[in-house]
Amino acid sequence: MKPAAVQKRIEGVLAPVITPFRRDLSPDVERFVRHCRWLMKSGCAGLAVFGTNSEANSMSVEEKLELLEALVKGGVPASALMPGTGHCALSDSVKMTREAVRLGCSGMLMLPPFYYKGVSDEGLFRNFSEVIERVGDERLRLYLYHIPPVANVAITLTLIERLLARYPGIVAGAKDSSGDWNNTKAMLERFQDQGFDVFPGSEVFLLDGLRAGGKGCITATGNVNPGAISQVFKNWRSAEADKLQAGITATRGIVQKVPMIPALKSITAHFGNDPDWRTVRPPLVELTPAQEQQVISELKASGFSMPGL
Amino acid sequence: MKPAAVQKRIEGVLAPVITPFRRDLSPDVERFVRHCRWLMKSGCAGLAVFGTNSEANSMSVEEKLELLEALVKGGVPASALMPGTGHCALSDSVKMTREAVRLGCSGMLMLPPFYYKGVSDEGLFRNFSEVIERVGDERLRLYLYHIPPVANVAITLTLIERLLARYPGIVAGAKDSSGDWNNTKAMLERFQDQGFDVFPGSEVFLLDGLRAGGKGCITATGNVNPGAISQVFKNWRSAEADKLQAGITATRGIVQKVPMIPALKSITAHFGNDPDWRTVRPPLVELTPAQEQQVISELKASGFSMPGL
């Protein structure tokens, strides 16, 4: 597998887009496309649809492909899309990745297979390698998704090294949701000069990341606070940068006092005056009224808003 | 949902059937049916196809359904089947469970959705409840699959209590792969008189389980040692029982010195003189030659065999 010669990569703030469900728990295609359009016009450089915050693993491959096709048909440029395509089943990962490449998506954000625990780097290498070889498309750009607190299966530096050596240009970067800045820094120090783009998994590390060579961030709260977060990206070399960073860190602090995914949905429901947004798929549950009241009132008190929603 | 009036339930030793893959990693339907037939004639009362040891989560729903249909067409009675049908995605769990009920499978062994960690009993209750309601078939018999060392999401006693109260007769039992005898005992003490059938997830607890009211076991090594394990089930009230139990516990001890799933495949490859059995799907890897030699030579020294394979 050789990478396609020139291909612009996404840099900046990406939202792992929350997925709206109807009351019968089916994915709400129209509301999804509408939210994606709002995110793009509100500062997001790209959309990491089908991430952890998207409840992606609570959906079948078919349901995700229907949403992805609707998004591209709905006018969101595929060049701004970095869908999650990693599954436990090799066959699912191959199918989803192949279709996303066919649709022209800029990159793929790939979880390791996460059912078996304590698996070896050799086993994980084979997983990613099989996906790359079977998809067999030089346009494929793979971003490795390191989120040990949820997947419980890590993307180690050793694994990255091996994959980069075998598939340079195809293996394009990582999202680091370890919450461990030292790990993000190590990824940057070791691999950024090999065309490996690192995105911290929280805007809390956005400015530090950019200063160390990172390319932006892929962050849950990008769903509700894309404008302010993208201002840090746009102004990171300015004198204002630290102050802007402090602002978005404070907003994040309010949101993460309650469970993140239902919180993002409650916030969107409230500020968009669209109560159906609250619906989550099991095993998640929506916020309690008390939790929702807390997060909304603290956000309001901080001056938070979602203009144009 | 009311359960169908009379329906015989599986009791005895069940194997979570290992899945053969061709060298291109596609499921090998013919070899699968052959192995299932051998298991049934070698002492298994039933087959828990698509369990952890089956690499079930490394396969798509479509791949599993193809295997299941071939099995039923191939003459393995559906009344002996307890396929794994639990996935992270509600839609996948519903689809797989619905098809398995349609094919007449005796029970479904359901993992909780295992991507998100730290989820609530309420969220898990909703997951199982949605599957039961959407499948909407009174023949459904659900066995809850508790395997915290792998899934990292537990089936608590509180959750069982709630599900049993809401769906008596439909919620039919559990496989307890916690490896914690106290938990198995607690399940038995609290729920066995409500028609809740408990199967320890290892034959190490088979005799203790039967003496406490358990219905058998669902065990990895049932794939290679079904005859001896089923002898414990058949003779558990006899004077020989403890001695028989000691024998199967010793065999288990040899096998689990090396990684279990590739070990079962190596053993089957060796004793069946069928090297293709060694293939596993990523993220698993086959045994090293040294590991394989160790387990095979220790098994041979113990007098182990796989008659009729």
Coordinates of C-alpha atoms in Angstrom, one line a residue:
Chain A
M1 CA 0.0 0.0 0.0
K2 CA 1.4 3.3 -1.1
P3 CA -0.4 6.5 -0.1
A4 CA -1.9 8.8 -2.8
A5 CA 0.5 11.5 -3.7
V6 CA -1.0 14.7 -2.4
Q7 CA -4.0 14.9 -0.1
K8 CA -4.9 17.7 2.2
R9 CA -5.3 16.7 5.8
I10 CA -7.7 18.0 8.4
E11 CA -6.3 20.4 11.0
G12 CA -8.1 22.2 13.7
V13 CA -11.1 21.4 15.9
L14 CA -13.1 18.3 15.2
A15 CA -16.3 17.4 17.0
P16 CA -17.1 13.7 17.6
V17 CA -20.7 14.4 16.6
I18 CA -23.5 13.4 18.9
T19 CA -26.1 11.2 17.2
P20 CA -29.8 12.2 17.5
F21 CA -32.2 9.3 18.0
R22 CA -36.0 9.4 17.5
R23 CA -38.2 8.3 20.5
D24 CA -38.2 4.8 19.0
L25 CA -34.3 4.9 19.2
S26 CA -33.8 4.9 15.5
P27 CA -31.1 7.3 14.2
D28 CA -32.6 10.7 13.2
V29 CA -30.9 11.4 9.8
E30 CA -32.4 14.8 9.3
R31 CA -31.5 16.2 12.7
F32 CA -28.0 14.7 12.4
V33 CA -27.3 16.5 9.1
R34 CA -28.7 19.7 10.5
H35 CA -26.4 19.5 13.6
C36 CA -23.4 18.7 11.4
R37 CA -24.0 21.7 9.3
W38 CA -24.3 23.9 12.4
L39 CA -21.0 22.5 13.7
M40 CA -19.2 23.3 10.4
K41 CA -20.4 26.8 10.2
S42 CA -19.7 27.4 13.9
G43 CA -15.9 26.8 13.7
C44 CA -15.3 23.0 13.4
A45 CA -12.6 22.2 10.8
G46 CA -14.0 18.7 10.6
L47 CA -16.4 16.1 12.0
A48 CA -15.3 12.9 13.7
V49 CA -18.7 11.3 13.3
F50 CA -19.1 7.9 14.9
G51 CA -16.8 8.5 17.9
T52 CA -17.3 7.6 21.5
N53 CA -19.5 10.6 22.0
S54 CA -21.6 9.6 19.0
E55 CA -22.7 6.4 20.6
A56 CA -21.2 4.9 17.5
N57 CA -20.8 1.4 19.1
S58 CA -24.4 1.4 20.0
M59 CA -25.3 1.4 16.3
S60 CA -24.9 -1.2 13.5
V61 CA -22.6 -0.7 10.6
E62 CA -25.7 -0.3 8.4
E63 CA -27.1 2.5 10.5
K64 CA -23.9 4.4 10.5
L65 CA -23.5 4.0 6.7
E66 CA -26.9 5.4 6.2
L67 CA -26.1 8.5 8.3
L68 CA -22.7 8.9 6.5
E69 CA -24.3 8.8 3.1
A70 CA -27.0 11.3 4.1
L71 CA -24.3 13.6 5.4
V72 CA -22.4 13.6 2.1
K73 CA -25.5 13.9 0.1
G74 CA -26.6 16.7 2.4
G75 CA -23.7 18.8 1.4
V76 CA -21.2 18.4 4.2
P77 CA -17.9 18.0 2.4
A78 CA -16.4 14.5 2.7
S79 CA -13.0 16.2 2.9
A80 CA -14.1 17.4 6.4
L81 CA -15.1 13.9 7.6
M82 CA -13.1 11.6 9.9
P83 CA -15.6 8.9 10.7
G84 CA -15.0 6.2 13.3
T85 CA -14.6 2.9 11.5
G86 CA -13.0 0.6 14.1
H87 CA -15.0 -2.3 15.4
C88 CA -14.4 -5.5 17.4
A89 CA -15.1 -7.5 14.2
L90 CA -12.5 -7.3 11.5
S91 CA -15.2 -7.7 8.9
D92 CA -17.1 -4.7 10.3
S93 CA -14.0 -2.5 10.3
V94 CA -13.2 -3.4 6.7
K95 CA -16.7 -2.8 5.5
M96 CA -17.1 0.5 7.3
T97 CA -13.6 1.8 6.3
R98 CA -14.1 0.7 2.7
E99 CA -17.4 2.6 2.4
A100 CA -16.0 5.7 4.1
V101 CA -13.1 5.8 1.7
R102 CA -15.4 5.3 -1.3
L103 CA -17.4 8.3 -0.1
G104 CA -14.2 10.4 -0.1
C105 CA -13.8 10.8 3.7
S106 CA -10.6 12.6 4.6
G107 CA -9.6 10.2 7.3
M108 CA -10.7 7.2 9.4
L109 CA -10.5 7.3 13.2
M110 CA -10.0 3.7 14.2
L111 CA -10.6 2.1 17.6
P112 CA -8.7 -1.1 18.2
P113 CA -10.9 -4.2 18.6
F114 CA -11.9 -3.8 22.2
Y115 CA -13.6 -7.0 23.4
Y116 CA -10.6 -9.1 24.3
K117 CA -8.3 -7.5 26.9
G118 CA -4.6 -7.9 27.4
V119 CA -4.1 -8.5 23.7
S120 CA -0.6 -8.2 22.2
D121 CA 0.7 -5.4 19.9
E122 CA 1.3 -8.2 17.4
G123 CA -2.5 -9.0 17.4
L124 CA -3.4 -5.3 17.1
F125 CA -0.8 -4.7 14.3
R126 CA -2.4 -7.6 12.4
N127 CA -5.9 -6.1 12.9
F128 CA -4.9 -2.7 11.5
S129 CA -2.8 -4.2 8.8
E130 CA -5.6 -6.5 7.6
V131 CA -8.0 -3.5 7.4
I132 CA -5.4 -1.5 5.4
E133 CA -4.6 -4.4 3.0
R134 CA -8.2 -5.4 2.5
V135 CA -9.5 -1.9 1.9
G136 CA -6.5 -1.6 -0.5
D137 CA -7.1 2.1 -1.4
E138 CA -4.2 4.5 -1.6
R139 CA -6.6 7.3 -0.4
L140 CA -7.0 5.7 3.0
R141 CA -5.7 7.9 5.9
L142 CA -5.8 6.1 9.2
Y143 CA -5.9 7.9 12.6
L144 CA -5.4 5.5 15.5
Y145 CA -7.9 6.1 18.4
H146 CA -6.2 5.7 21.8
I147 CA -8.9 5.8 24.5
P148 CA -7.8 3.4 27.3
P149 CA -10.3 4.5 29.9
V150 CA -13.2 3.2 27.7
A151 CA -11.7 0.7 25.2
N152 CA -9.4 -0.8 27.8
V153 CA -7.1 -1.7 24.9
A154 CA -4.3 0.7 24.3
I155 CA -2.5 2.0 21.2
T156 CA 1.1 1.9 22.4
L157 CA 4.0 3.9 21.1
T158 CA 5.6 0.6 20.0
L159 CA 2.5 -0.3 17.9
I160 CA 2.4 3.2 16.3
E161 CA 6.1 2.8 15.4
R162 CA 5.5 -0.5 13.7
L163 CA 2.5 0.6 11.8
L164 CA 4.2 3.8 10.6
A165 CA 7.2 1.9 9.4
R166 CA 5.0 -0.4 7.4
Y167 CA 2.4 2.0 6.2
P168 CA 3.9 5.5 6.0
G169 CA 1.5 8.1 4.7
I170 CA -1.5 5.8 5.2
V171 CA -1.1 5.8 9.0
A172 CA -1.7 9.5 9.4
G173 CA -2.1 10.2 13.0
A174 CA -3.9 9.6 16.3
K175 CA -6.5 10.9 18.7
D176 CA -5.1 10.6 22.2
S177 CA -8.0 10.4 24.7
S178 CA -5.8 8.9 27.4
G179 CA -6.1 12.2 29.3
D180 CA -2.4 11.8 30.0
W181 CA -0.5 14.8 28.6
N182 CA 2.8 12.9 28.9
N183 CA 1.5 10.3 26.5
T184 CA 0.4 12.9 24.0
K185 CA 3.8 14.6 24.3
A186 CA 5.6 11.3 23.7
M187 CA 3.5 10.7 20.5
L188 CA 4.4 14.2 19.3
E189 CA 8.1 13.9 20.1
R190 CA 8.5 10.5 18.5
F191 CA 6.3 10.7 15.4
Q192 CA 5.3 14.2 14.3
D193 CA 8.2 14.5 11.9
Q194 CA 7.0 11.3 10.2
G195 CA 3.7 13.0 9.1
F196 CA 1.9 11.7 12.1
D197 CA -0.8 14.2 13.2
V198 CA -1.7 14.1 16.8
F199 CA -5.0 15.3 18.2
P200 CA -5.5 15.4 21.9
G201 CA -9.0 14.1 22.9
S202 CA -9.9 17.1 24.9
E203 CA -9.6 20.9 24.4
V204 CA -8.0 21.1 27.8
F205 CA -4.8 20.1 26.0
L206 CA -5.4 22.1 22.8
L207 CA -3.0 25.0 23.4
D208 CA -0.3 22.8 24.9
G209 CA -0.7 20.4 22.0
L210 CA -0.4 23.1 19.3
R211 CA 2.7 24.4 21.0
A212 CA 4.2 21.0 20.9
G213 CA 3.3 20.3 17.3
G214 CA -0.2 19.0 17.5
K215 CA -2.7 19.6 14.8
G216 CA -5.8 20.6 16.8
C217 CA -8.1 18.5 18.9
I218 CA -11.1 16.1 18.7
T219 CA -13.2 16.9 21.6
A220 CA -16.6 16.0 23.0
T221 CA -17.5 19.6 23.9
G222 CA -16.7 20.6 20.3
N223 CA -20.4 19.6 19.9
V224 CA -21.6 22.5 22.0
N225 CA -18.7 25.0 22.2
P226 CA -17.1 24.8 18.7
G227 CA -16.8 28.6 18.3
A228 CA -14.7 29.3 21.4
I229 CA -12.6 26.2 21.0
S230 CA -11.8 27.0 17.4
Q231 CA -10.8 30.5 18.5
V232 CA -7.9 29.0 20.5
F233 CA -6.9 27.1 17.4
K234 CA -7.0 30.2 15.2
N235 CA -5.2 32.4 17.7
W236 CA -2.8 30.1 19.4
R237 CA 0.3 32.2 18.5
S238 CA -1.4 35.4 19.8
A239 CA -1.0 37.1 23.1
E240 CA -4.6 36.2 23.9
A241 CA -4.0 32.4 23.6
D242 CA -3.7 31.5 27.3
K243 CA -6.7 33.6 28.2
L244 CA -8.8 31.9 25.4
Q245 CA -7.6 28.5 26.6
A246 CA -8.6 29.3 30.2
G247 CA -12.1 30.1 28.9
I248 CA -12.7 26.9 27.1
T249 CA -11.1 24.8 29.9
A250 CA -13.6 26.4 32.3
T251 CA -16.5 25.6 30.1
R252 CA -15.3 22.0 29.8
G253 CA -15.0 21.9 33.6
I254 CA -18.7 22.7 33.9
V255 CA -19.9 20.1 31.4
Q256 CA -17.8 17.2 32.7
K257 CA -19.3 17.5 36.2
V258 CA -22.1 15.3 34.9
P259 CA -22.0 12.3 32.5
M260 CA -20.6 13.7 29.2
I261 CA -22.7 12.2 26.4
P262 CA -26.2 12.8 27.9
A263 CA -24.9 16.2 29.0
L264 CA -24.0 17.2 25.4
K265 CA -27.5 16.1 24.4
S266 CA -29.2 18.0 27.2
I267 CA -27.3 21.1 26.4
T268 CA -28.1 20.8 22.7
A269 CA -31.8 20.1 23.5
H270 CA -31.9 23.1 25.8
F271 CA -30.1 25.8 23.8
G272 CA -31.6 24.5 20.5
N273 CA -35.1 24.3 22.1
D274 CA -35.4 20.8 20.7
P275 CA -36.2 18.4 23.5
D276 CA -36.0 15.2 21.4
W277 CA -32.2 15.6 21.4
R278 CA -32.2 14.2 24.9
T279 CA -32.7 10.6 23.8
V280 CA -29.8 8.2 24.2
R281 CA -29.5 4.6 23.3
P282 CA -29.0 2.0 26.1
P283 CA -26.8 1.3 27.9
L284 CA -26.6 5.1 28.4
V285 CA -29.3 7.0 30.2
E286 CA -30.3 10.6 29.9
L287 CA -29.3 13.1 32.7
T288 CA -31.6 13.4 35.7
P289 CA -33.6 16.7 35.8
A290 CA -31.3 17.8 38.7
Q291 CA -28.1 17.0 36.7
E292 CA -29.5 18.9 33.7
Q293 CA -30.5 21.9 35.7
Q294 CA -27.1 22.0 37.3
V295 CA -25.1 22.0 34.0
I296 CA -27.5 24.4 32.2
S297 CA -27.6 26.9 35.0
E298 CA -23.8 26.9 35.4
L299 CA -23.3 27.3 31.7
K300 CA -25.8 30.2 31.6
A301 CA -24.1 31.9 34.5
S302 CA -20.7 31.6 32.7
G303 CA -22.2 33.4 29.6
F304 CA -22.2 30.3 27.5
S305 CA -24.4 30.3 24.3
M306 CA -24.8 28.3 21.1
P307 CA -25.3 31.0 18.5
G308 CA -27.2 30.1 15.4
L309 CA -28.4 26.7 16.7
Chain B
M1 CA -44.1 -10.6 27.0
K2 CA -45.3 -13.9 28.4
P3 CA -43.2 -17.0 28.0
A4 CA -44.4 -19.9 26.0
A5 CA -46.1 -22.5 28.2
V6 CA -43.8 -25.5 28.1
Q7 CA -40.3 -25.5 26.7
K8 CA -37.5 -27.9 27.6
R9 CA -34.4 -26.2 28.8
I10 CA -30.8 -27.2 28.2
E11 CA -29.0 -28.8 31.2
G12 CA -25.5 -30.3 31.2
V13 CA -22.2 -29.4 29.6
L14 CA -22.2 -26.7 26.9
A15 CA -19.2 -25.8 24.8
P16 CA -18.7 -22.2 23.6
V17 CA -17.7 -23.6 20.2
I18 CA -14.4 -22.4 18.8
T19 CA -14.8 -21.0 15.3
P20 CA -12.6 -22.3 12.5
F21 CA -11.3 -19.7 10.0
R22 CA -9.8 -20.3 6.6
R23 CA -6.3 -18.9 5.9
D24 CA -8.0 -15.8 4.4
L25 CA -9.7 -15.5 7.9
S26 CA -13.2 -16.2 6.6
P27 CA -15.3 -18.5 8.8
D28 CA -15.1 -22.1 7.7
V29 CA -18.7 -23.3 7.6
E30 CA -18.0 -26.9 6.9
R31 CA -15.3 -27.4 9.5
F32 CA -17.6 -25.6 12.0
V33 CA -20.5 -27.9 11.4
R34 CA -18.2 -30.9 11.7
H35 CA -16.8 -29.8 15.0
C36 CA -20.3 -29.1 16.4
R37 CA -21.4 -32.6 15.4
W38 CA -18.3 -34.1 17.1
L39 CA -19.1 -32.1 20.3
M40 CA -22.7 -33.3 20.4
K41 CA -21.7 -36.9 20.0
S42 CA -18.9 -36.6 22.5
G43 CA -21.0 -35.6 25.5
C44 CA -22.1 -32.0 25.1
A45 CA -25.7 -31.4 26.0
G46 CA -25.7 -28.1 24.0
L47 CA -23.6 -25.7 22.1
A48 CA -23.0 -22.1 23.2
V49 CA -21.9 -21.0 19.7
F50 CA -20.7 -17.4 19.4
G51 CA -19.3 -17.1 22.9
T52 CA -16.0 -15.5 24.0
N53 CA -14.1 -18.6 23.0
S54 CA -15.8 -18.5 19.6
E55 CA -14.2 -15.2 18.8
A56 CA -17.8 -14.2 18.3
N57 CA -17.1 -10.5 18.6
S58 CA -14.5 -10.7 15.9
M59 CA -17.2 -11.6 13.5
S60 CA -20.1 -9.6 12.0
V61 CA -23.7 -10.4 12.6
E62 CA -24.0 -11.7 9.0
E63 CA -21.1 -14.0 9.4
K64 CA -22.6 -15.5 12.5
L65 CA -26.0 -15.9 11.0
E66 CA -24.5 -17.8 8.1
L67 CA -22.8 -20.2 10.5
L68 CA -25.9 -20.6 12.6
E69 CA -28.1 -21.4 9.6
A70 CA -25.6 -23.9 8.3
L71 CA -25.5 -25.6 11.6
V72 CA -29.3 -26.0 11.8
K73 CA -29.4 -27.2 8.2
G74 CA -26.5 -29.5 8.9
G75 CA -28.6 -31.4 11.4
V76 CA -27.5 -30.1 14.8
P77 CA -30.8 -29.7 16.6
A78 CA -31.7 -26.1 17.3
S79 CA -33.0 -27.2 20.7
A80 CA -29.4 -27.8 21.7
L81 CA -28.2 -24.3 20.7
M82 CA -27.6 -21.4 23.0
P83 CA -25.9 -18.8 20.6
G84 CA -24.4 -15.6 21.9
T85 CA -26.5 -12.8 20.6
G86 CA -25.4 -9.8 22.7
H87 CA -23.6 -6.9 21.0
C88 CA -22.6 -3.3 21.8
A89 CA -25.2 -2.1 19.3
L90 CA -28.8 -2.6 20.3
S91 CA -29.7 -3.1 16.7
D92 CA -27.2 -5.9 16.3
S93 CA -28.5 -7.6 19.4
V94 CA -32.1 -7.4 18.2
K95 CA -31.3 -8.7 14.8
M96 CA -29.2 -11.6 16.0
T97 CA -31.6 -12.6 18.7
R98 CA -34.6 -12.4 16.4
E99 CA -33.0 -14.7 13.8
A100 CA -31.8 -17.2 16.4
V101 CA -35.3 -17.4 17.9
R102 CA -36.7 -17.8 14.4
L103 CA -34.3 -20.7 13.8
G104 CA -35.7 -22.3 17.0
C105 CA -32.6 -22.0 19.2
S106 CA -33.3 -23.1 22.8
G107 CA -31.7 -20.1 24.5
M108 CA -29.7 -16.9 23.9
L109 CA -26.6 -16.1 25.8
M110 CA -26.4 -12.4 26.0
L111 CA -23.5 -10.2 26.8
P112 CA -24.2 -6.7 28.1
P113 CA -23.2 -3.9 25.7
F114 CA -19.5 -3.7 26.6
Y115 CA -18.1 -0.5 25.0
Y116 CA -19.1 2.0 27.6
K117 CA -17.7 1.3 31.1
G118 CA -19.3 2.3 34.4
V119 CA -22.8 2.2 33.0
S120 CA -25.8 1.9 35.3
D121 CA -28.1 -1.0 36.0
E122 CA -30.9 1.2 34.6
G123 CA -29.0 1.5 31.3
L124 CA -28.4 -2.3 31.2
F125 CA -32.0 -3.0 32.1
R126 CA -33.2 -0.9 29.3
N127 CA -30.8 -2.7 26.9
F128 CA -32.1 -6.2 27.7
S129 CA -35.7 -4.9 27.9
E130 CA -35.5 -3.3 24.5
V131 CA -34.1 -6.6 23.0
I132 CA -36.9 -8.7 24.6
E133 CA -39.7 -6.3 23.6
R134 CA -38.4 -5.8 20.1
V135 CA -37.9 -9.5 19.4
G136 CA -41.4 -9.9 20.9
D137 CA -41.4 -13.7 20.8
E138 CA -42.7 -15.8 23.7
R139 CA -40.2 -18.5 22.8
L140 CA -37.3 -16.3 23.7
R141 CA -35.2 -17.6 26.6
L142 CA -32.5 -15.2 27.7
Y143 CA -29.3 -16.3 29.6
L144 CA -27.4 -13.3 31.0
Y145 CA -23.7 -13.5 30.3
H146 CA -21.6 -12.3 33.3
I147 CA -17.9 -12.1 32.3
P148 CA -16.4 -9.1 34.0
P149 CA -12.8 -9.9 33.3
V150 CA -13.4 -9.5 29.6
A151 CA -16.5 -7.4 29.1
N152 CA -15.6 -5.1 32.0
V153 CA -19.4 -4.5 32.4
A154 CA -21.1 -6.7 35.1
I155 CA -24.5 -8.3 35.4
T156 CA -25.2 -7.5 39.0
L157 CA -27.6 -9.4 41.2
T158 CA -29.8 -6.3 41.4
L159 CA -30.0 -6.2 37.6
I160 CA -31.0 -9.9 37.5
E161 CA -33.6 -9.3 40.1
R162 CA -35.2 -6.5 38.2
L163 CA -35.2 -8.4 34.9
L164 CA -36.6 -11.6 36.5
A165 CA -39.4 -9.6 38.1
R166 CA -40.3 -8.0 34.7
Y167 CA -39.7 -10.9 32.4
P168 CA -40.2 -14.2 34.4
G169 CA -39.8 -17.2 32.3
I170 CA -38.2 -15.2 29.5
V171 CA -35.1 -14.4 31.6
A172 CA -34.1 -18.0 32.0
G173 CA -30.6 -18.0 33.6
A174 CA -27.0 -16.9 33.5
K175 CA -23.5 -18.0 32.6
D176 CA -21.2 -16.8 35.4
S177 CA -17.7 -16.4 34.1
S178 CA -16.6 -14.2 37.0
G179 CA -14.4 -17.0 38.3
D180 CA -15.8 -16.0 41.7
W181 CA -17.6 -18.9 43.3
N182 CA -19.2 -16.6 45.9
N183 CA -21.0 -14.8 43.1
T184 CA -22.2 -18.0 41.5
K185 CA -23.4 -19.2 44.9
A186 CA -25.2 -15.9 45.4
M187 CA -26.9 -16.2 42.0
L188 CA -28.0 -19.7 42.9
E189 CA -29.3 -18.9 46.4
R190 CA -31.3 -15.9 45.3
F191 CA -32.7 -16.9 41.9
Q192 CA -32.7 -20.7 41.3
D193 CA -36.2 -21.1 42.7
Q194 CA -37.5 -18.6 40.2
G195 CA -36.6 -20.8 37.2
F196 CA -33.3 -19.1 36.8
D197 CA -30.7 -21.6 35.6
V198 CA -27.1 -20.9 36.6
F199 CA -24.1 -22.2 34.6
P200 CA -20.6 -21.6 35.9
G201 CA -18.3 -20.5 33.2
S202 CA -15.7 -23.1 34.0
E203 CA -15.8 -26.8 34.7
V204 CA -13.7 -26.2 37.8
F205 CA -17.0 -25.2 39.5
L206 CA -19.1 -27.9 37.9
L207 CA -19.5 -30.2 40.8
D208 CA -19.9 -27.5 43.4
G209 CA -22.4 -25.8 41.1
L210 CA -24.5 -29.0 40.7
R211 CA -24.5 -29.6 44.5
A212 CA -25.8 -26.0 45.0
G213 CA -28.5 -26.3 42.3
G214 CA -26.6 -25.3 39.1
K215 CA -27.7 -26.8 35.8
G216 CA -24.3 -27.7 34.3
C217 CA -21.5 -25.5 33.0
I218 CA -20.6 -23.6 29.8
T219 CA -16.9 -24.0 29.5
A220 CA -14.1 -23.3 27.1
T221 CA -12.4 -26.7 27.5
G222 CA -15.7 -28.3 26.7
N223 CA -14.4 -27.9 23.1
V224 CA -11.6 -30.4 23.7
N225 CA -12.6 -32.4 26.8
P226 CA -16.4 -32.8 26.5
G227 CA -16.4 -36.5 27.3
A228 CA -14.7 -36.3 30.7
I229 CA -16.6 -33.1 31.7
S230 CA -19.9 -34.6 30.8
Q231 CA -19.1 -37.6 33.0
V232 CA -19.0 -35.3 36.0
F233 CA -22.5 -34.0 35.1
K234 CA -23.9 -37.5 34.6
N235 CA -22.4 -38.9 37.8
W236 CA -22.4 -36.0 40.1
R237 CA -24.4 -37.9 42.8
S238 CA -22.2 -40.9 42.6
A239 CA -19.3 -41.8 44.9
E240 CA -16.9 -41.2 42.0
A241 CA -17.9 -37.6 41.6
D242 CA -15.1 -35.9 43.4
K243 CA -12.5 -38.0 41.7
L244 CA -14.0 -37.3 38.3
Q245 CA -14.0 -33.6 39.1
A246 CA -10.4 -33.7 40.1
G247 CA -9.5 -35.2 36.7
I248 CA -11.2 -32.5 34.7
T249 CA -9.9 -29.7 36.9
A250 CA -6.3 -31.1 36.3
T251 CA -6.9 -31.0 32.5
R252 CA -8.2 -27.5 32.7
G253 CA -5.1 -26.5 34.7
I254 CA -2.8 -27.7 31.9
V255 CA -4.8 -25.9 29.2
Q256 CA -5.0 -22.6 30.9
K257 CA -1.3 -22.3 31.4
V258 CA -1.2 -20.8 27.9
P259 CA -3.7 -18.4 26.2
M260 CA -7.0 -20.2 26.2
I261 CA -8.5 -19.6 22.7
P262 CA -5.5 -20.3 20.6
A263 CA -4.7 -23.2 22.9
L264 CA -8.1 -24.8 22.2
K265 CA -7.4 -24.4 18.5
S266 CA -3.9 -25.8 18.7
I267 CA -5.2 -28.8 20.6
T268 CA -8.0 -29.4 18.1
A269 CA -5.4 -29.0 15.2
H270 CA -3.1 -31.5 16.9
F271 CA -5.4 -34.2 18.0
G272 CA -7.6 -33.9 14.9
N273 CA -4.6 -33.8 12.6
D274 CA -6.0 -30.7 11.0
P275 CA -3.5 -27.8 11.0
D276 CA -5.8 -25.2 9.6
W277 CA -7.6 -25.1 12.9
R278 CA -4.8 -23.0 14.3
T279 CA -5.9 -19.8 12.6
V280 CA -7.4 -17.1 14.8
R281 CA -8.7 -13.7 13.8
P282 CA -6.9 -10.6 15.0
P283 CA -6.6 -9.3 17.7
L284 CA -5.8 -12.8 18.8
V285 CA -2.6 -14.6 17.8
E286 CA -1.9 -18.3 17.6
L287 CA 0.2 -20.0 20.2
T288 CA 4.0 -19.9 19.7
P289 CA 5.5 -23.3 18.8
A290 CA 6.9 -23.5 22.4
Q291 CA 3.5 -22.8 24.0
E292 CA 1.9 -25.4 21.7
Q293 CA 4.5 -28.0 22.5
Q294 CA 4.1 -27.4 26.2
V295 CA 0.4 -27.8 26.3
I296 CA 0.3 -30.8 23.9
S297 CA 3.0 -32.7 25.7
E298 CA 1.5 -32.1 29.1
L299 CA -1.9 -33.2 27.9
K300 CA -0.4 -36.3 26.3
A301 CA 1.5 -37.1 29.5
S302 CA -1.8 -36.9 31.4
G303 CA -3.5 -39.5 29.1
F304 CA -5.7 -36.9 27.4
S305 CA -7.3 -37.8 24.1
M306 CA -10.1 -36.6 21.8
P307 CA -11.7 -39.8 20.7
G308 CA -13.5 -39.8 17.3
L309 CA -12.2 -36.4 16.3

